[in-house]
Structures are given as C-alpha cells and as structure tokens.
Amino acid sequence: MITVCDAKIAAKGDTAGLSFYAFFANKNDDPALLMEAATWWIETHQLDHFEKAVKIRDMALKAT
C-alpha cells in the first residue's frame, strides 16, 4: 500500500487521489483480497471512493 501511494504521490503530487482499486493490477485476480481491501476502506474506515494518497499512506504507516 505504501509503495503504491508513494508512486502516486511522486507522479501526481500531494493532492493525488486513489481508490482501493489502485492496489490491484487486475481487479478480478483475487476477489477475496479485493473484498478485504474494500472492507478495510469502506466499512472499517468509512472512506470515500477516492481519497488522497497521502492520507492512505499515513493510515497504512500507522497500522504497521
């Protein structure tokens, strides 16, 4: 997660946004993992579909 967020921030700046789909090369590769990410994103943290990459990176760093 942190690597994906860092890459997005490097490419688009601190205002870059992303959704949980950004962490999957092919959204259908691993449906269980996709649902886990969706649950973390939507149910656990009640995030909007698109959030700032900086915010998600900071949340991920705190969780580790």
Coordinates of N, CA, C and O in Angstrom, one line a residue:
M1 N 0.8 -1.2 0.0 CA 0.0 0.0 0.0 C 0.9 1.3 0.0 O 0.6 2.2 -0.7
I2 N 1.9 1.2 0.8 CA 2.7 2.4 1.0 C 3.5 2.7 -0.3 O 3.5 3.8 -0.8
T3 N 3.9 1.6 -1.0 CA 4.7 1.8 -2.2 C 3.8 2.4 -3.3 O 4.2 3.3 -4.1
V4 N 2.5 1.9 -3.4 CA 1.6 2.4 -4.4 C 1.3 3.8 -4.1 O 1.2 4.7 -5.0
C5 N 1.0 4.2 -2.9 CA 0.7 5.6 -2.5 C 1.9 6.5 -2.8 O 1.8 7.6 -3.4
D6 N 3.1 6.0 -2.5 CA 4.3 6.8 -2.7 C 4.5 7.1 -4.2 O 4.8 8.2 -4.7
A7 N 4.3 6.1 -5.1 CA 4.4 6.2 -6.5 C 3.4 7.2 -7.0 O 3.7 8.0 -7.9
K8 N 2.1 7.1 -6.6 CA 1.1 8.0 -7.0 C 1.4 9.5 -6.6 O 1.3 10.4 -7.4
I9 N 1.9 9.7 -5.4 CA 2.3 11.0 -4.9 C 3.4 11.5 -5.7 O 3.5 12.7 -6.1
A10 N 4.4 10.7 -6.0 CA 5.6 11.1 -6.8 C 5.2 11.5 -8.2 O 5.7 12.5 -8.7
A11 N 4.2 10.8 -8.8 CA 3.7 11.1 -10.1 C 2.8 12.3 -10.2 O 2.9 13.1 -11.1
K12 N 1.9 12.5 -9.2 CA 0.9 13.5 -9.3 C 0.9 14.6 -8.2 O 0.1 15.5 -8.2
G13 N 1.8 14.4 -7.2 CA 1.9 15.4 -6.2 C 1.0 15.0 -4.9 O 0.3 14.0 -4.9
D14 N 1.1 15.9 -3.9 CA 0.4 15.6 -2.6 C -1.1 15.6 -2.7 O -1.7 15.1 -1.8
T15 N -1.7 16.1 -3.8 CA -3.1 16.1 -3.9 C -3.6 14.9 -4.7 O -4.8 14.8 -4.9
A16 N -2.8 14.0 -5.0 CA -3.2 12.8 -5.8 C -4.2 12.0 -5.0 O -4.0 11.8 -3.8
G17 N -5.2 11.6 -5.7 CA -6.2 10.7 -5.1 C -6.1 9.3 -5.7 O -5.5 9.1 -6.8
L18 N -6.7 8.4 -5.0 CA -6.8 7.0 -5.4 C -7.9 6.3 -4.7 O -8.5 6.8 -3.8
S19 N -8.3 5.1 -5.3 CA -9.3 4.3 -4.7 C -8.6 3.0 -4.3 O -7.5 2.7 -4.7
F20 N -9.3 2.1 -3.6 CA -8.7 0.8 -3.2 C -8.4 0.0 -4.4 O -7.6 -0.9 -4.3
Y21 N -9.0 0.2 -5.6 CA -8.7 -0.5 -6.8 C -7.2 -0.2 -7.2 O -6.6 -1.1 -8.0
A22 N -6.6 0.8 -6.8 CA -5.2 1.2 -7.2 C -4.2 0.1 -6.7 O -3.1 0.0 -7.3
F23 N -4.6 -0.7 -5.8 CA -3.7 -1.7 -5.2 C -3.8 -3.0 -6.0 O -3.1 -4.0 -5.6
F24 N -4.5 -3.1 -7.0 CA -4.7 -4.3 -7.8 C -4.4 -4.1 -9.3 O -5.0 -3.3 -9.9
A25 N -3.5 -5.0 -9.8 CA -3.2 -4.9 -11.2 C -4.4 -5.3 -12.1 O -4.7 -4.7 -13.1
N26 N -5.0 -6.3 -11.7 CA -6.2 -6.8 -12.4 C -7.3 -7.0 -11.3 O -7.2 -7.9 -10.4
K27 N -8.3 -6.2 -11.3 CA -9.3 -6.2 -10.2 C -10.0 -7.5 -10.0 O -10.6 -7.8 -8.9
N28 N -9.9 -8.5 -10.9 CA -10.5 -9.8 -10.8 C -9.5 -10.9 -10.4 O -9.9 -12.0 -10.3
D29 N -8.3 -10.6 -10.2 CA -7.3 -11.6 -9.9 C -7.5 -12.3 -8.6 O -7.4 -13.5 -8.5
D30 N -7.9 -11.6 -7.5 CA -8.0 -12.1 -6.2 C -9.3 -11.5 -5.5 O -9.1 -10.6 -4.8
P31 N -10.5 -12.1 -5.8 CA -11.7 -11.4 -5.3 C -11.7 -11.4 -3.8 O -12.2 -10.4 -3.2
A32 N -11.1 -12.4 -3.1 CA -11.1 -12.3 -1.6 C -10.3 -11.2 -1.1 O -10.7 -10.5 -0.2
L33 N -9.1 -11.0 -1.7 CA -8.3 -9.8 -1.3 C -8.9 -8.5 -1.6 O -8.8 -7.5 -0.8
L34 N -9.6 -8.4 -2.8 CA -10.3 -7.2 -3.2 C -11.4 -6.9 -2.1 O -11.5 -5.8 -1.7
M35 N -12.1 -7.9 -1.7 CA -13.2 -7.7 -0.7 C -12.6 -7.3 0.6 O -13.1 -6.5 1.4
E36 N -11.4 -7.8 1.0 CA -10.7 -7.5 2.2 C -10.4 -6.0 2.2 O -10.6 -5.2 3.1
A37 N -9.8 -5.6 1.0 CA -9.4 -4.1 0.9 C -10.7 -3.3 0.9 O -10.7 -2.2 1.5
A38 N -11.7 -3.7 0.2 CA -13.0 -2.9 0.2 C -13.5 -2.8 1.7 O -14.0 -1.7 2.0
T39 N -13.5 -3.9 2.4 CA -14.0 -3.8 3.8 C -13.2 -2.9 4.6 O -13.7 -2.0 5.4
W40 N -11.8 -2.9 4.5 CA -10.9 -2.0 5.2 C -11.3 -0.6 4.9 O -11.3 0.3 5.7
W41 N -11.4 -0.3 3.6 CA -11.6 1.0 3.0 C -13.0 1.6 3.4 O -13.1 2.7 3.9
I42 N -14.0 0.8 3.1 CA -15.4 1.3 3.2 C -16.0 1.1 4.6 O -16.5 2.0 5.2
E43 N -16.0 -0.1 5.1 CA -16.6 -0.4 6.4 C -15.8 0.0 7.6 O -16.3 0.7 8.5
T44 N -14.5 -0.4 7.6 CA -13.7 -0.1 8.8 C -13.4 1.4 8.9 O -13.5 1.9 10.0
H45 N -13.0 2.0 7.8 CA -12.6 3.4 7.9 C -13.6 4.4 7.3 O -13.3 5.6 7.4
Q46 N -14.6 3.9 6.7 CA -15.7 4.8 6.2 C -15.1 5.8 5.2 O -15.5 7.0 5.3
L47 N -14.2 5.4 4.4 CA -13.6 6.4 3.4 C -14.4 6.5 2.2 O -15.2 5.6 1.8
D48 N -14.3 7.6 1.5 CA -15.0 7.9 0.2 C -14.3 7.0 -0.8 O -13.2 6.5 -0.6
H49 N -14.9 6.9 -2.0 CA -14.3 6.1 -3.0 C -12.9 6.5 -3.4 O -12.0 5.7 -3.5
F50 N -12.8 7.8 -3.6 CA -11.4 8.4 -3.8 C -11.0 9.1 -2.6 O -11.7 10.0 -2.1
E51 N -9.7 8.9 -2.2 CA -9.1 9.6 -1.1 C -7.7 10.0 -1.5 O -7.1 9.5 -2.4
K52 N -7.2 11.0 -0.8 CA -5.8 11.4 -1.0 C -4.8 10.3 -0.7 O -4.9 9.7 0.3
A53 N -3.9 10.1 -1.6 CA -2.9 9.1 -1.4 C -2.1 9.3 -0.1 O -1.7 8.4 0.5
V54 N -1.8 10.6 0.2 CA -1.1 10.9 1.4 C -1.8 10.4 2.6 O -1.2 9.9 3.5
K55 N -3.1 10.6 2.7 CA -3.9 10.2 3.8 C -3.9 8.6 3.9 O -3.7 8.1 5.0
I56 N -4.0 7.9 2.8 CA -4.0 6.5 2.9 C -2.6 6.0 3.3 O -2.5 5.1 4.1
R57 N -1.6 6.6 2.7 CA -0.2 6.2 3.1 C 0.0 6.4 4.6 O 0.6 5.5 5.3
D58 N -0.4 7.5 5.2 CA -0.2 7.8 6.6 C -1.0 6.8 7.4 O -0.5 6.3 8.5
M59 N -2.2 6.4 7.0 CA -3.0 5.4 7.7 C -2.3 4.1 7.7 O -2.3 3.4 8.7
A60 N -1.7 3.7 6.6 CA -1.0 2.4 6.4 C 0.2 2.4 7.3 O 0.6 1.4 7.9
L61 N 0.9 3.5 7.3 CA 2.1 3.6 8.2 C 1.8 3.5 9.7 O 2.6 2.8 10.4
K62 N 0.7 4.1 10.1 CA 0.3 4.0 11.5 C -0.1 2.5 11.8 O 0.0 2.1 13.0
A63 N -0.6 1.8 10.9 CA -1.1 0.4 11.1 C 0.0 -0.6 11.2 O -0.2 -1.7 11.7
T64 N 1.2 -0.2 10.7 CA 2.3 -1.2 10.7 C 3.2 -1.0 12.0 O 3.1 -0.2 12.7

